[in-house]
Amino acid sequence: MQEEIGELRRSHPKNLAGGDFTLCDAFYFCKKGIENIVEDQVTQRFTSEELASWNLLTRTNNNFCYISLRLTIIWGLGVFIRYCILLPLRITLAVIGLSWLVIGTILVGLLPSSNVKNWLSDLVHITCYRICARGLSATIRYHNKENRPKKGGICVANHTSPIDIVILANDGCYAMVGQVHGGLMGVLQRSIVRSCPHVWFERSEMKDRHAVAKRLKDHIADKTKLPILIFPEGTCINNTSVMMFKKGSFEIGGTIYPVAIKYDPQFGDAFWNSAKYNMVSYLLRMMTSWAIVCNVWYLPPMTRQDGEDAVQFANRVKSAIAHQGGLVDLSWDGGLKREKVKESLKEEQQKMYSSMIIGSDFNEDI
Amino acid sequence: MGSTSSTLLKIPNVEVLMQETGFSPAHIIRLHDRFKALDKEGRGHLCPQDFGAIKELAMNPIGDRIIGAFFSPGKETVDFHTFVKILAHFRPVDKDRPKEPNSPEPINSRSNKLKFAFQLYDQDKDGKISRDELLKVLRSMLGMQVTEEQLESIADRTIQEADLDRDEAISFEEFRKSLEKVNIDHKMSIRFLR
């Protein structure tokens, strides 16, 4: 802000080194306001990223104009391949993957607790998640595997879609955290918890932050249990930026293993716009894209340092993830998708501006 | 399958709009998408709350005034044409456009940009920025961070510097004169395409 207003004033003959109000100061706010009316930083994060060049999927075609017959034929061929060949194959794989997961984990659950049980449980989980990943034609590249999350730790990642879980679980076993669901999800949840401990909360328990924190603490205190997987943004963002991390996960203690996930939008858009699509149509879109290509970076573990509070720690982890994944680091709260802006943010703008003007005024009066 | 021309066709009087504002078809389409995105209930026009939903605008100190600039006195809705025409003020100036003697001044001329800014200050539209109006704008931009006296001294100083005919108010001509060296074309223009 300071720079732009300074520039505005440099051209004004009477003004010297900053300070003092001038009529053109309003231009800065006006221009910013109009820019935000045309496009703003927050809303654009909740819609799919625009591609620089078309990838033959109608859904990414925003400025469609008829280019040539040849392109239309290629597009038509693409539709045929995706819907008639790839889609049935993928659905079959997904069904196989999920059903074996349920059956396998129930079988493993029948065994008494032992090392063999844990080993078998890991085997079942990884195998079935890999089948599911094939069901999405997911091509995943893992970097820095030496930093893979260890037992008794918390794994933290940026959130783009429910598929993130499948992506991460392909390379390691995690304890999931979440609400108890009914239906198919409920069946999955109940079966996988038989073979290794996950943390499922009743809806009523979720409201009690202390109870939640306690259960998570107990879980990580037990070093034989798998690392917990948490998405601190709390909502799906479109993979161009990382939004504010909720501090709750960072207050529990323990070692945090940050993970950055970046999808390549050329082959398929993984972002789940929950306002626009429900789960079923989302999965259908996933299965009719070309492929899901992504990179996963395991970052070195971090712990909270002395004198650092949970919010600062959360921001530090967020910056590391944003930096590695090549995402924009935003401090906006993902919850803004649904809520209004606080007054305090406006006051901050006013504070910044007034310090420019009043700061120098004091000098003049003296 | 559709094509750009079919989206354009859905907008009534789009040719006239493009001519008046100087926006290209690509611009109009992007603005139309944005208009539809802001018009969450699909009513075909925008009301002040729709603008208020833009988070960064809500935290802009003069956000309310900017929103007000879209609504002519008495009107409570903005249709797409008005939306585009107001935004046209911020289109970068065409340097290569030949000066046709009989054509009306383009909406994004330096003078019209200045008029738009002037209206942000001059809320009662009497053609002058009175001391009170200046105080109001200052209060919006500075919030509770300054005292009433500081505010008044800033306002008095500003009027003193700009008011040439000593009528205790800043007319449009005085406004224009005091900003004559400022690069308005650059400072009051934005990029419309990503």
XYZ file of C-alpha atoms in Angstrom:
560
model
C 0.000 0.000 0.000
C 2.751 2.368 0.979
C 4.539 1.944 -2.350
C 1.532 2.581 -4.509
C 0.408 5.658 -2.617
C 3.986 6.928 -2.651
C 4.064 6.587 -6.403
C 0.782 8.397 -6.732
C 2.191 11.285 -4.776
C 5.597 11.525 -6.370
C 3.934 13.096 -9.343
C 2.209 15.650 -7.145
C 4.422 18.757 -7.028
C 3.878 19.898 -3.475
C 4.502 16.699 -1.586
C 7.830 15.794 -0.129
C 8.769 12.701 1.781
C 5.476 10.935 2.366
C 2.928 12.014 4.897
C 0.023 14.362 4.443
C -3.198 13.517 2.799
C -3.650 14.189 -0.871
C -6.737 13.899 -3.009
C -5.181 11.225 -5.134
C -4.785 8.812 -2.190
C -8.355 7.753 -2.748
C -7.347 6.492 -6.187
C -5.362 3.681 -4.622
C -8.389 2.387 -2.727
C -10.661 2.974 -5.671
C -8.452 1.022 -8.054
C -8.085 -1.825 -5.560
C -11.827 -1.896 -5.061
C -12.572 -2.061 -8.775
C -9.920 -4.739 -9.278
C -11.629 -6.779 -6.593
C -15.002 -6.334 -8.230
C -13.606 -7.765 -11.439
C -11.653 -10.546 -9.741
C -10.792 -11.272 -6.129
C -8.224 -13.515 -4.461
C -10.598 -15.490 -2.332
C -13.480 -16.414 -4.639
C -11.174 -17.570 -7.385
C -9.654 -20.187 -5.066
C -12.966 -21.965 -4.842
C -13.414 -22.512 -8.541
C -11.354 -24.713 -10.780
C -8.089 -23.387 -12.093
C -8.114 -22.047 -15.640
C -5.711 -23.720 -18.015
C -3.369 -21.936 -20.374
C -4.045 -24.392 -23.166
C -7.029 -26.616 -23.695
C -6.721 -30.266 -22.749
C -9.627 -31.568 -24.854
C -12.072 -31.737 -21.972
C -15.209 -29.677 -22.494
C -15.372 -28.847 -18.823
C -12.138 -26.867 -18.947
C -13.171 -24.996 -22.038
C -14.173 -21.554 -20.899
C -13.815 -19.506 -24.017
C -14.882 -22.112 -26.454
C -14.760 -21.075 -30.041
C -14.918 -23.329 -33.003
C -11.389 -23.691 -34.313
C -11.352 -26.435 -36.877
C -13.025 -29.635 -37.939
C -9.930 -31.633 -37.110
C -9.907 -30.447 -33.515
C -13.571 -31.300 -33.142
C -12.950 -34.808 -34.441
C -10.068 -35.303 -32.049
C -12.257 -34.025 -29.233
C -15.038 -36.414 -30.231
C -12.582 -39.305 -30.246
C -11.430 -38.240 -26.823
C -14.982 -38.307 -25.500
C -15.505 -41.806 -26.865
C -12.291 -43.109 -25.349
C -12.946 -41.526 -21.995
C -16.576 -42.490 -21.560
C -16.798 -45.828 -23.330
C -13.425 -47.388 -22.714
C -11.812 -45.805 -19.701
C -14.872 -45.222 -17.565
C -16.128 -48.826 -17.380
C -12.607 -50.089 -16.676
C -12.153 -47.568 -13.921
C -15.479 -48.230 -12.287
C -14.715 -51.950 -12.240
C -11.372 -51.331 -10.609
C -12.861 -48.993 -8.028
C -15.540 -51.509 -7.104
C -12.965 -54.283 -6.781
C -10.698 -52.065 -4.709
C -13.374 -51.019 -2.268
C -14.955 -54.393 -1.818
C -11.622 -56.106 -1.196
C -10.814 -53.373 1.308
C -13.950 -54.127 3.267
C -13.596 -57.899 3.069
C -9.871 -57.852 3.717
C -10.040 -55.635 6.740
C -12.885 -57.625 8.269
C -10.838 -60.814 7.836
C -7.734 -59.244 9.319
C -9.835 -57.914 12.145
C -10.629 -61.465 13.200
C -6.999 -62.103 14.077
C -5.679 -61.431 17.591
C -3.464 -58.412 18.070
C 0.060 -59.169 16.951
C 2.793 -58.049 14.634
C 1.432 -60.320 11.948
C -1.914 -58.627 12.206
C -0.373 -55.198 11.758
C 1.669 -56.349 8.823
C -1.364 -57.927 7.169
C -3.461 -54.845 7.855
C -0.899 -52.616 6.166
C -0.753 -54.998 3.238
C -4.504 -55.021 2.770
C -4.774 -51.257 3.059
C -2.007 -50.440 0.635
C -3.072 -53.001 -1.917
C -6.643 -51.855 -1.975
C -5.793 -48.172 -2.085
C -3.492 -48.896 -4.975
C -6.314 -50.615 -6.817
C -8.530 -47.613 -6.157
C -5.812 -45.293 -7.401
C -5.625 -47.300 -10.604
C -9.362 -46.886 -10.768
C -8.740 -43.186 -11.145
C -5.739 -43.602 -13.395
C -3.709 -41.808 -10.815
C -0.045 -41.330 -11.538
C 1.688 -40.291 -8.374
C 5.275 -39.325 -7.924
C 6.614 -39.290 -4.382
C 9.570 -37.106 -3.480
C 11.829 -37.300 -0.458
C 10.540 -40.615 0.770
C 13.025 -40.503 3.628
C 10.776 -37.925 5.285
C 7.759 -40.196 5.226
C 5.609 -39.803 8.363
C 6.463 -42.162 11.186
C 4.333 -43.748 13.878
C 3.216 -41.487 16.677
C 3.343 -38.406 14.484
C 0.814 -36.204 12.743
C 0.790 -35.890 8.998
C -0.433 -32.541 7.697
C -1.268 -31.793 4.064
C -3.055 -29.284 1.859
C -6.554 -30.301 0.862
C -7.938 -30.332 -2.637
C -10.349 -33.226 -2.719
C -11.354 -36.430 -0.910
C -9.014 -38.254 -3.284
C -6.072 -36.828 -1.329
C -6.552 -39.695 1.114
C -6.169 -42.298 -1.599
C -3.119 -40.492 -2.981
C -1.337 -40.443 0.342
C -2.416 -43.910 1.430
C -0.785 -45.423 -1.623
C 2.603 -44.962 -0.098
C 2.067 -45.463 3.579
C -0.523 -46.311 6.155
C -2.237 -43.611 8.104
C -4.825 -43.411 10.805
C -7.746 -41.444 9.477
C -9.609 -38.847 11.444
C -13.187 -37.937 10.776
C -16.850 -37.981 11.569
C -18.846 -41.164 11.670
C -20.972 -41.444 8.532
C -23.841 -43.631 7.540
C -24.263 -45.562 4.330
C -21.362 -46.811 2.255
C -18.865 -44.553 4.013
C -20.046 -45.916 7.345
C -19.483 -49.478 6.188
C -15.967 -48.592 5.088
C -15.228 -46.811 8.348
C -16.462 -49.651 10.530
C -14.553 -52.272 8.625
C -11.188 -50.561 8.420
C -11.217 -49.744 12.090
C -11.250 -53.475 12.827
C -7.818 -54.058 11.414
C -6.034 -50.993 12.760
C -7.083 -48.092 14.967
C -8.521 -45.002 13.332
C -10.117 -42.044 15.058
C -13.789 -41.710 14.247
C -15.868 -39.142 16.082
C -19.566 -39.004 16.701
C -21.065 -35.744 15.554
C -21.732 -34.669 19.133
C -18.132 -35.296 20.136
C -16.819 -33.028 17.385
C -18.129 -29.942 19.154
C -16.102 -30.588 22.262
C -12.629 -29.424 21.307
C -11.019 -30.774 24.423
C -12.411 -34.244 23.932
C -11.194 -34.231 20.340
C -7.748 -33.016 21.344
C -7.531 -35.640 24.087
C -8.365 -38.523 21.798
C -5.812 -37.390 19.250
C -3.183 -36.944 21.967
C -3.830 -40.433 23.279
C -3.487 -41.832 19.811
C -0.117 -40.291 19.076
C 1.192 -41.099 22.542
C 0.918 -44.756 21.622
C 3.947 -45.303 19.435
C 2.618 -48.461 17.881
C -0.259 -46.651 16.257
C -0.095 -45.236 12.770
C 0.477 -41.509 12.124
C -2.695 -39.430 12.032
C -3.632 -37.740 8.776
C -5.128 -34.262 9.147
C -6.068 -31.552 6.646
C -5.868 -28.301 8.608
C -7.468 -26.057 6.007
C -10.777 -27.613 6.882
C -12.155 -27.375 3.360
C -11.241 -28.116 -0.245
C -9.206 -25.438 -2.021
C -8.513 -25.461 -5.731
C -4.816 -26.389 -5.523
C -3.441 -23.013 -6.617
C -2.995 -21.782 -3.081
C -2.876 -22.807 0.547
C -5.274 -21.085 2.912
C -5.165 -20.558 6.635
C -4.385 -23.652 8.708
C -6.648 -24.102 11.703
C -4.532 -24.135 14.816
C -6.316 -27.065 16.495
C -4.071 -29.739 14.968
C -0.969 -27.833 15.977
C -1.850 -27.607 19.644
C -1.781 -31.350 20.242
C 1.981 -31.587 20.349
C 4.034 -34.331 18.805
C 5.983 -34.193 15.568
C 4.343 -32.741 12.510
C 5.191 -34.254 9.134
C 4.140 -31.756 6.456
C 3.236 -33.072 3.021
C 2.631 -30.984 -0.096
C 0.311 -32.353 -2.793
C 0.205 -30.709 -6.204
C -2.019 -31.963 -9.002
C -1.166 -31.397 -12.635
C -4.266 -29.752 -14.102
C -3.442 -30.694 -17.692
C -4.766 -34.216 -17.326
C -7.701 -33.748 -15.029
C -8.933 -31.302 -12.459
C -9.028 -32.889 -9.029
C -10.653 -30.006 -7.162
C -13.988 -30.811 -5.532
C -16.267 -27.818 -5.701
C -18.732 -29.104 -3.098
C -21.129 -26.260 -3.812
C -21.395 -27.233 -7.448
C -21.058 -31.022 -7.528
C -22.081 -33.742 -5.157
C -19.834 -36.705 -4.415
C -21.197 -38.990 -7.103
C -20.958 -36.488 -9.956
C -17.542 -35.519 -8.686
C -16.306 -39.112 -8.861
C -17.816 -39.447 -12.302
C -15.877 -36.394 -13.462
C -12.717 -37.823 -11.970
C -13.200 -41.091 -13.758
C -13.843 -39.446 -17.106
C -10.768 -37.223 -17.057
C -7.639 -38.291 -18.838
C -5.784 -39.109 -15.639
C -5.004 -37.723 -12.233
C -1.358 -36.779 -12.182
C 0.158 -35.467 -9.030
C 3.362 -34.884 -7.122
C 3.691 -35.540 -3.432
C 6.536 -34.024 -1.490
C 7.367 -35.251 1.984
C 8.868 -32.384 3.965
C 11.258 -32.752 6.924
C 9.455 -33.097 10.260
C 8.752 -29.974 12.306
C 8.033 -29.427 15.945
C 6.758 -26.433 17.827
C 9.593 -24.314 19.067
C 9.805 -22.524 22.415
C 8.112 -19.185 22.373
C 6.119 -20.062 19.290
C 2.376 -20.277 19.705
C 0.109 -22.625 17.778
C -0.874 -19.999 15.202
C 2.723 -19.097 14.374
C 3.651 -22.752 14.166
C 0.706 -23.400 11.853
C 1.802 -20.529 9.603
C 5.346 -21.804 9.506
C 4.205 -25.239 8.390
C 1.827 -23.681 5.867
C 4.609 -21.610 4.301
C 6.820 -24.648 3.996
C 4.082 -26.592 2.232
C 3.176 -23.690 -0.051
C 6.805 -23.121 -0.944
C 7.440 -26.753 -1.824
C 4.291 -27.216 -3.820
C 4.616 -23.960 -5.730
C 1.308 -22.741 -4.300
C 0.364 -19.231 -3.258
C 0.505 -18.792 0.515
C -2.653 -16.965 1.550
C -3.674 -16.006 5.041
C -7.357 -15.981 4.186
C -9.497 -18.417 6.098
C -10.981 -21.164 3.932
C -14.121 -20.751 6.021
C -14.696 -17.471 4.201
C -16.251 -19.620 1.507
C -19.299 -19.502 3.709
C -18.852 -16.612 6.137
C -18.512 -12.836 6.077
C -15.365 -10.796 6.519
C -14.549 -9.516 9.980
C -14.536 -5.805 10.767
C -11.009 -6.123 12.099
C -9.654 -6.649 8.600
C -11.035 -3.303 7.483
C -9.533 -1.685 10.568
C -6.144 -3.051 9.636
C -6.336 -1.340 6.259
C -7.309 1.892 7.982
C -4.462 1.520 10.453
C -1.896 1.037 7.691
C -3.098 4.078 5.807
C -3.337 6.338 8.814
C 0.146 5.466 9.989
C 1.366 6.811 6.681
C -0.420 10.108 7.152
C -0.415 10.682 10.874
C 3.102 9.390 11.353
C 4.475 12.400 9.543
C 1.902 14.803 10.974
C 3.284 14.309 14.444
C 6.669 15.372 13.234
C 5.261 18.519 11.703
C 3.409 19.577 14.818
C 6.489 19.258 16.914
C -21.171 -27.337 -27.934
C -21.407 -23.606 -28.262
C -19.215 -20.824 -29.490
C -18.298 -17.393 -28.227
C -20.733 -15.728 -30.550
C -23.657 -17.581 -28.983
C -22.750 -16.326 -25.511
C -22.486 -12.836 -26.915
C -25.843 -13.204 -28.631
C -27.488 -13.899 -25.289
C -26.534 -10.416 -24.115
C -28.949 -7.824 -25.486
C -27.512 -4.850 -27.383
C -24.009 -6.161 -27.072
C -22.758 -4.420 -30.215
C -23.775 -1.026 -28.877
C -22.180 -1.891 -25.545
C -18.885 -2.815 -27.178
C -18.866 0.344 -29.216
C -19.665 2.632 -26.305
C -17.203 1.080 -23.923
C -14.463 -0.094 -26.262
C -14.329 -3.551 -24.680
C -13.455 -6.505 -26.894
C -15.727 -9.593 -27.094
C -13.352 -11.501 -24.816
C -13.629 -8.756 -22.194
C -17.411 -8.703 -22.407
C -17.590 -12.456 -21.936
C -15.328 -12.391 -18.918
C -17.304 -9.548 -17.382
C -20.515 -11.415 -18.118
C -19.192 -14.500 -16.329
C -18.189 -12.352 -13.387
C -21.612 -10.672 -13.376
C -23.297 -14.072 -13.302
C -20.975 -15.263 -10.546
C -21.800 -12.216 -8.411
C -25.515 -12.549 -9.138
C -25.816 -15.666 -7.004
C -29.564 -15.873 -7.165
C -29.689 -15.493 -10.912
C -31.969 -12.479 -10.935
C -30.286 -10.803 -13.875
C -29.270 -7.755 -11.882
C -27.051 -6.972 -8.905
C -27.938 -5.315 -5.636
C -25.582 -3.810 -3.045
C -25.437 -7.050 -1.032
C -24.039 -8.924 -4.019
C -21.123 -6.492 -4.100
C -20.824 -6.685 -0.350
C -20.174 -10.410 -0.616
C -16.772 -9.751 -2.211
C -14.451 -10.201 0.757
C -11.668 -7.840 -0.256
C -14.146 -5.140 -1.130
C -15.747 -5.512 2.284
C -12.447 -4.668 3.906
C -11.719 -1.698 1.641
C -12.138 1.510 3.667
C -14.101 3.220 0.890
C -15.738 0.006 -0.296
C -19.231 1.339 0.318
C -18.617 4.404 -1.812
C -17.261 2.343 -4.668
C -20.328 0.117 -4.518
C -22.493 3.245 -4.428
C -20.917 4.480 -7.644
C -22.614 1.637 -9.524
C -26.102 2.600 -8.444
C -27.556 5.795 -9.878
C -29.599 7.838 -7.385
C -32.889 6.143 -6.680
C -31.984 2.881 -8.370
C -31.406 -0.195 -6.266
C -30.259 -2.586 -8.937
C -27.504 -2.692 -11.515
C -28.049 -4.457 -14.807
C -25.241 -5.842 -16.935
C -25.024 -2.786 -19.204
C -24.565 -0.353 -16.356
C -22.082 -2.742 -14.731
C -19.940 -2.780 -17.853
C -20.243 0.938 -18.468
C -19.016 1.807 -14.989
C -16.128 -0.653 -15.248
C -15.289 0.856 -18.631
C -13.959 3.895 -16.798
C -11.043 1.723 -15.752
C -10.107 0.423 -19.129
C -6.574 1.471 -20.040
C -6.482 4.426 -22.398
C -6.137 3.565 -26.110
C -3.083 5.448 -27.172
C -3.412 4.651 -30.847
C -7.006 5.559 -31.324
C -7.319 8.368 -33.866
C -9.143 11.431 -32.670
C -12.429 11.632 -34.514
C -13.755 15.152 -34.269
C -17.438 14.288 -33.920
C -17.334 11.198 -31.742
C -18.185 11.543 -28.065
C -15.372 11.341 -25.563
C -14.589 7.702 -24.685
C -15.698 6.528 -21.257
C -12.124 5.791 -20.230
C -10.685 9.198 -21.111
C -8.540 10.931 -18.538
C -11.257 13.427 -17.888
C -13.932 10.800 -17.299
C -11.672 8.841 -14.978
C -11.181 12.009 -12.971
C -14.931 12.617 -12.934
C -15.473 9.131 -11.538
C -12.984 9.776 -8.750
C -14.518 13.190 -8.103
C -17.914 11.575 -7.601
C -16.485 9.314 -4.931
C -15.862 12.422 -2.900
C -18.851 14.505 -4.014
C -21.671 12.319 -2.737
C -24.466 14.906 -3.014
C -23.477 15.579 -6.586
C -23.573 19.317 -6.389
C -20.342 19.627 -8.373
C -18.215 20.622 -5.386
C -16.406 18.744 -2.654
C -17.434 20.554 0.502
C -15.467 20.450 3.733
C -18.009 18.043 5.209
C -17.753 15.634 2.301
C -13.987 15.680 2.571
C -14.220 15.006 6.293
C -16.478 12.014 5.619
C -14.058 10.458 3.159
C -11.150 11.026 5.484
C -13.051 9.417 8.307
C -13.718 6.349 6.134
C -10.114 5.985 5.100
C -8.636 6.584 8.531
C -11.289 5.027 10.731
C -10.869 5.459 14.452
C -7.133 5.854 14.201
C -7.138 9.663 14.271
C -8.827 12.316 16.410
C -11.444 14.747 15.175
C -8.950 17.627 15.322
C -6.374 15.823 13.265
C -9.048 15.017 10.723
C -10.170 18.636 10.517
C -6.668 19.964 10.159
C -5.962 17.567 7.317
C -9.209 18.583 5.599
C -8.507 22.281 6.024
C -5.005 21.915 4.676
C -6.186 20.009 1.643
C -8.853 22.567 0.818
C -6.389 25.387 1.289
C -3.996 23.851 -1.206
C -6.552 23.068 -3.862
C -9.194 25.748 -3.476
C -8.218 28.474 -5.906
C -11.356 30.589 -5.945
C -11.586 30.644 -2.151
C -15.154 29.343 -1.900
C -14.291 26.798 0.808
C -14.995 23.915 -1.551
C -13.184 22.061 -4.315
C -14.857 22.215 -7.697
C -14.140 19.740 -10.448
C -11.810 22.146 -12.200
C -9.794 22.750 -9.054
C -9.723 18.972 -8.482
C -8.437 18.439 -11.969
C -5.830 21.157 -11.633
C -4.424 19.889 -8.380
C -3.957 16.448 -9.899
C -2.622 17.580 -13.225
C 0.763 15.949 -12.802
C -0.600 12.619 -11.590
C -0.530 9.792 -14.118
C -4.270 9.171 -13.996
C -4.217 6.902 -17.018
C -2.015 4.476 -15.193
C -3.398 4.848 -11.692
C -7.028 4.525 -12.616
C -6.744 1.630 -15.062
C -6.866 -2.061 -14.412
C -6.216 -5.230 -16.377
C -9.395 -6.991 -17.331
C -8.009 -10.239 -18.668
C -5.799 -12.562 -16.661
